[in-house]
Short mmCIF file of C-alpha atoms in Angstrom, two decimals:
data_model
loop_
_atom_site.label_atom_id
_atom_site.label_comp_id
_atom_site.label_asym_id
_atom_site.label_seq_id
_atom_site.Cartn_x
_atom_site.Cartn_y
_atom_site.Cartn_z
CA MET A 1 103.72 163.97 136.88
CA THR A 2 105.00 162.34 133.70
CA ILE A 3 104.66 158.59 133.16
CA PRO A 4 107.46 157.04 131.08
CA ILE A 5 106.20 155.14 128.05
CA VAL A 6 108.06 151.93 127.21
CA PHE A 7 108.06 150.32 123.76
CA PHE A 8 109.73 147.01 122.94
CA ASN A 9 110.51 145.67 119.48
CA PHE A 10 112.92 143.34 117.72
CA GLY A 11 113.49 144.30 114.10
CA ASN A 12 112.84 147.60 112.36
CA PRO A 13 109.49 147.47 110.51
CA ALA A 14 108.10 150.68 109.07
CA PHE A 15 105.26 150.73 111.59
CA LEU A 16 107.69 151.08 114.51
CA ASP A 17 108.65 154.65 113.55
CA ILE A 18 105.02 155.49 112.91
CA GLY A 19 103.92 154.31 116.35
CA LEU A 20 106.80 155.99 118.17
CA LYS A 21 106.29 159.34 116.44
CA GLN A 22 102.55 159.24 117.07
CA ALA A 23 103.18 158.65 120.80
CA LEU A 24 105.69 161.50 120.84
CA TYR A 25 103.21 163.85 119.20
CA TYR A 26 100.82 163.59 122.15
CA ASN A 27 103.50 163.08 124.82
CA SER A 28 106.33 165.45 123.89
CA GLU A 29 107.30 166.08 127.52
CA THR A 30 107.23 162.41 128.47
CA PRO A 31 110.29 160.10 128.50
CA ILE A 32 109.70 157.48 125.81
CA TYR A 33 111.89 154.38 125.86
CA LEU A 34 112.50 151.82 123.15
CA ILE A 35 114.06 148.50 124.12
CA GLY A 36 115.40 147.23 120.83
CA ASP A 37 118.13 145.36 118.98
CA ASP A 38 120.94 146.16 116.52
CA SER A 39 118.49 146.92 113.70
CA ASN A 40 116.30 149.61 115.23
CA HIS A 41 118.36 152.23 117.06
CA LYS A 42 116.36 155.50 117.23
CA ASP A 43 117.98 158.76 118.27
CA TYR A 44 114.70 160.60 118.96
CA VAL A 45 113.69 158.39 121.90
CA ASN A 46 115.57 156.84 124.83
CA TYR A 47 116.92 153.77 123.07
CA ILE A 48 118.32 150.85 125.09
CA HIS A 49 119.74 147.70 123.55
CA TYR A 50 118.08 144.64 125.02
CA THR A 51 121.42 143.01 125.91
CA ASP A 52 122.08 145.83 128.37
CA LEU A 53 119.04 144.66 130.32
CA MET A 54 119.65 140.92 130.33
CA ASP A 55 120.28 139.48 133.81
CA ASP A 56 120.37 136.01 135.35
CA ASP A 57 116.58 135.80 135.55
CA ALA A 58 116.19 136.74 131.89
CA GLN A 59 118.88 134.25 130.87
CA GLU A 60 117.20 131.56 132.95
CA PHE A 61 113.91 132.18 131.21
CA ALA A 62 115.52 132.22 127.75
CA GLN A 63 117.07 128.80 128.43
CA SER A 64 113.94 127.29 129.98
CA PHE A 65 111.28 128.51 127.56
CA VAL A 66 109.11 125.83 125.98
CA ASN A 67 106.69 126.90 123.27
CA LEU A 68 103.12 125.90 124.13
CA SER A 69 101.57 127.65 121.15
CA THR A 70 101.07 127.10 117.45
CA ASN A 71 102.58 130.58 116.97
CA ASN A 72 106.23 131.12 116.08
CA GLU A 73 108.49 130.07 118.96
CA PHE A 74 110.81 133.10 118.73
CA TYR A 75 107.84 135.49 118.71
CA GLU A 76 106.29 133.93 121.79
CA LYS A 77 109.64 133.84 123.58
CA ILE A 78 110.37 137.55 123.14
CA CYS A 79 106.82 138.47 124.18
CA PHE A 80 107.65 136.94 127.56
CA LEU A 81 111.23 138.20 127.61
CA ARG A 82 110.18 141.84 127.26
CA TRP A 83 108.73 141.81 130.79
CA PHE A 84 112.07 140.74 132.25
CA LEU A 85 113.75 143.53 130.28
CA ILE A 86 111.15 146.13 131.29
CA ARG A 87 111.54 145.03 134.91
CA ASN A 88 115.29 145.59 134.65
CA LEU A 89 114.83 148.92 132.86
CA VAL A 90 112.73 150.39 135.66
CA LYS A 91 115.33 149.33 138.21
CA LYS A 92 118.17 150.74 136.14
CA GLU A 93 116.41 154.07 135.54
CA ASN A 94 114.75 154.30 138.99
CA ILE A 95 111.31 154.41 137.42
CA THR A 96 108.44 154.05 139.88
CA ARG A 97 105.50 154.08 137.43
CA LEU A 98 105.28 153.43 133.70
CA PHE A 99 103.05 152.78 130.73
CA ALA A 100 103.98 149.70 128.71
CA THR A 101 102.85 149.38 125.11
CA ASP A 102 103.00 147.06 122.15
CA SER A 103 104.72 148.66 119.18
CA ASP A 104 101.72 148.38 116.81
CA VAL A 105 99.56 150.85 118.73
CA MET A 106 98.77 154.46 117.75
CA TYR A 107 98.12 156.93 120.59
CA TYR A 108 95.87 160.01 120.65
CA CYS A 109 96.13 161.08 124.29
CA ASP A 110 98.37 162.45 127.02
CA ILE A 111 99.29 159.26 128.89
CA ALA A 112 100.05 161.11 132.15
CA LYS A 113 96.57 162.65 132.11
CA GLU A 114 94.87 159.33 131.44
CA ALA A 115 96.95 157.70 134.19
CA GLU A 116 94.90 159.61 136.76
CA ASN A 117 91.91 157.42 135.90
CA PHE A 118 93.87 154.31 136.89
CA LYS A 119 95.97 155.54 139.82
CA ASN A 120 94.19 153.32 142.37
CA TYR A 121 95.20 150.09 140.61
CA ARG A 122 98.44 148.13 140.96
CA TYR A 123 98.46 147.69 137.20
CA THR A 124 96.01 147.52 134.33
CA LEU A 125 95.26 144.96 131.66
CA THR A 126 93.34 145.21 128.42
CA HIS A 127 90.57 142.66 127.86
CA ASN A 128 91.58 141.26 131.28
CA VAL A 129 94.68 139.56 129.87
CA SER A 130 97.03 141.87 127.98
CA ALA A 131 99.54 144.17 129.69
CA GLY A 132 100.65 145.42 126.27
CA ILE A 133 98.55 148.58 126.63
CA GLY A 134 98.84 149.09 130.34
CA PHE A 135 99.73 151.23 133.32
CA ILE A 136 102.05 149.75 135.91
CA ASN A 137 101.77 151.68 139.16
CA ASP A 138 103.34 149.04 141.39
CA ILE A 139 106.55 147.83 139.79
CA SER A 140 106.68 144.86 142.17
CA CYS A 141 104.12 143.22 139.86
CA LEU A 142 106.95 142.90 137.32
CA ASP A 143 108.97 140.89 139.86
CA GLN A 144 105.85 138.83 140.50
CA PHE A 145 105.40 138.13 136.79
CA CYS A 146 109.05 137.16 136.27
CA GLU A 147 109.08 134.83 139.28
CA PHE A 148 105.81 133.23 138.16
CA THR A 149 107.05 132.76 134.61
CA ASN A 150 110.41 131.31 135.55
CA GLY A 151 108.81 128.99 138.10
CA VAL A 152 106.44 127.47 135.55
CA TYR A 153 108.90 127.24 132.66
CA ASN A 154 111.63 125.70 134.75
CA ARG A 155 109.20 122.92 135.56
CA LEU A 156 108.15 122.63 131.91
CA LYS A 157 111.77 122.38 130.85
CA HIS A 158 113.09 120.10 133.56
CA GLY A 159 109.99 118.20 134.58
CA GLN A 160 110.30 119.10 138.24
CA ASP A 161 109.43 121.89 140.67
CA LEU A 162 111.85 124.60 141.64
CA GLN A 163 113.08 123.95 145.15
CA ILE A 164 112.16 127.33 146.61
CA ASN A 165 109.60 126.37 149.21
CA ALA A 166 106.62 124.08 149.45
CA SER A 167 103.98 126.69 148.60
CA HIS A 168 105.89 127.92 145.55
CA SER A 169 106.48 124.37 144.38
CA SER A 170 102.79 123.52 144.62
CA LYS A 171 101.81 126.72 142.78
CA PHE A 172 104.21 126.09 139.91
CA LYS A 173 103.08 122.46 139.56
CA TYR A 174 99.43 123.52 139.37
CA TYR A 175 100.06 126.11 136.65
CA TYR A 176 102.39 123.79 134.77
CA ASP A 177 99.58 121.24 134.55
CA LYS A 178 96.99 123.89 133.73
CA PHE A 179 98.97 125.58 130.96
CA ALA A 180 100.14 122.31 129.42
CA GLY A 181 96.48 121.26 129.40
CA ILE A 182 95.39 124.46 127.65
CA TYR A 183 97.81 123.77 124.80
CA GLU A 184 96.81 120.11 124.47
CA ILE A 185 93.09 120.94 124.38
CA ARG A 186 93.62 123.57 121.65
CA LYS A 187 95.66 121.14 119.56
CA ARG A 188 93.06 118.43 120.02
CA ASN A 189 90.37 120.78 118.72
CA LEU A 190 92.53 122.08 115.85
CA LEU A 191 92.61 125.60 117.29
CA ALA A 192 95.48 128.03 116.76
CA GLY A 193 97.30 129.78 119.60
CA GLY A 194 97.92 128.45 123.09
CA VAL A 195 99.89 129.76 126.05
CA CYS A 196 101.45 133.23 125.84
CA ASP A 197 102.46 136.04 128.18
CA MET A 198 98.82 137.15 128.28
CA THR A 199 97.92 133.77 129.77
CA PHE A 200 100.24 134.51 132.69
CA TRP A 201 98.99 138.07 133.18
CA GLY A 202 95.41 136.85 133.17
CA GLU A 203 96.18 134.27 135.85
CA MET A 204 98.15 136.79 137.91
CA ARG A 205 95.10 139.03 137.98
CA LEU A 206 93.23 136.30 139.86
CA MET A 207 96.04 135.44 142.28
CA ASP A 208 95.71 138.49 144.48
CA ASN A 209 92.82 140.95 144.38
CA PRO A 210 91.29 141.40 140.90
CA GLY A 211 89.82 144.65 142.19
CA LEU A 212 93.33 146.12 142.17
CA VAL A 213 93.75 145.43 138.45
CA GLY A 214 92.28 148.07 136.13
CA GLU A 215 90.78 147.55 132.68
CA THR A 216 92.00 149.98 130.01
CA SER A 217 89.27 149.06 127.52
CA ALA A 218 86.66 150.32 130.00
CA ILE A 219 84.86 153.49 128.95
CA ILE A 220 85.81 156.35 131.29
CA ASN A 221 84.63 159.90 130.61
CA ASP A 222 83.54 158.71 127.16
CA THR A 223 87.08 157.60 126.24
CA THR A 224 88.69 154.17 125.99
CA PHE A 225 91.82 152.29 124.96
CA ASP A 226 91.35 149.89 122.05
CA HIS A 227 92.45 146.35 122.81
CA ASN A 228 92.17 145.11 119.20
CA ILE A 229 90.98 146.85 116.04
CA ASN A 230 89.69 143.46 114.80
CA ALA A 231 87.28 143.00 117.73
CA THR A 232 83.84 144.62 117.57
CA ASP A 233 83.48 145.16 121.36
CA SER A 234 79.92 146.51 120.77
CA TYR A 235 81.17 149.26 118.44
CA ASP A 236 80.21 149.95 114.83
CA TRP A 237 81.88 147.51 112.52
CA GLU A 238 82.93 147.66 108.87
CA GLY A 239 85.28 145.59 106.73
CA GLY A 240 86.21 143.23 109.56
CA MET A 241 87.29 145.95 111.99
CA LYS A 242 85.96 148.83 114.08
CA LYS A 243 84.49 151.66 112.03
CA PHE A 244 86.18 154.90 113.08
CA ILE A 245 85.07 158.45 112.48
CA TRP A 246 87.41 161.40 112.95
CA LYS A 247 86.83 164.53 115.02
CA ASN A 248 89.64 167.08 115.31
CA ASP A 249 92.17 164.46 114.13
CA GLU A 250 91.13 162.01 116.84
CA PRO A 251 89.43 158.64 116.29
CA TYR A 252 85.93 157.94 117.59
CA CYS A 253 83.75 154.89 117.26
CA HIS A 254 80.02 154.62 117.88
CA ASN A 255 79.16 152.33 120.79
CA LYS A 256 75.94 150.54 119.91
CA TRP A 257 75.02 149.71 123.50
CA LEU A 258 75.58 153.22 124.87
CA GLN A 259 74.29 154.82 121.67
CA ARG A 260 76.98 157.49 121.55
CA ASP A 261 80.43 158.11 120.08
CA ILE A 262 83.42 157.16 122.21
CA LYS A 263 86.85 158.73 121.78
CA PHE A 264 89.68 156.21 121.41
CA ASN A 265 92.89 157.05 123.24
CA CYS A 266 94.64 154.49 121.08
CA VAL A 267 94.03 152.05 118.26
CA HIS A 268 95.74 148.65 118.35
CA PHE A 269 96.58 147.31 114.89
CA GLN A 270 96.81 143.69 115.96
CA GLY A 271 97.86 141.21 113.29
CA ALA A 272 100.23 141.44 110.33
CA HIS A 273 97.32 142.31 108.02
CA ARG A 274 96.59 145.53 109.97
CA LYS A 275 100.07 147.04 110.40
CA GLY A 276 99.93 148.67 106.98
CA LEU A 277 96.94 150.77 108.09
CA MET A 278 98.90 152.61 110.77
CA GLN A 279 100.17 155.25 108.36
CA ASN A 280 96.57 156.08 107.45
CA PHE A 281 95.81 156.76 111.14
CA ALA A 282 98.87 158.97 111.76
CA THR A 283 98.10 162.55 112.79
CA TYR A 284 101.61 163.70 113.76
CA LYS A 285 102.24 164.78 110.15
#
């Protein structure tokens, strides 16, 4: 069974084509979607303009968003908005399972094959917080995320709870206070960052049964998904990032705790300073 792969990106940086073509190389029989804007139409994948997926919920979020991060407001806003658009894409295309990915990730695996390792989870996160390299097996979690997000941001914007019901109102008030506090504490300690979509995914994981949320950076059958090239994660380290070795055009990294090489199903080039390396990791050529 194929698992559609969904990319999202505003703008048309060079690394977008590199990441898409690398995913296609290993997943040629898999539907690959790109939710994009006027600048990045691609005719070799299933391209959908983001405006075709905007609905009332997405518009409500866009109007209510308050930036609780030192990062760029537009960047943080679209990181949240993508989940509303992906939610609407799966409904429009009658998709029942999918793999969602950030656009700065290079893949070296058949996603449908790897999905078997995570089929007993509602969805997966990477590093317990990021859905940007993740399997979504229960699409209702997208509705859950969108409701959660709109509930909190409506209160942030308007200073009051949504009048849905008492339990929802209490939940949104709690997370409003919690997230606003996270941002204030970081500012007080002169720390960058703050609240982002990963903050919400991390909290959602704890709302239900964390045992139903998989971890893609776990090592399964001596393979893993990289959550961030800049994080050591107990692997060999060189030049401020993981030290990869190549076997049959696939990246491996030596795990110092396990004392053996682990094959990486993907490498995530997080941060503007790493995007330029993606071409060096391309094997589709």
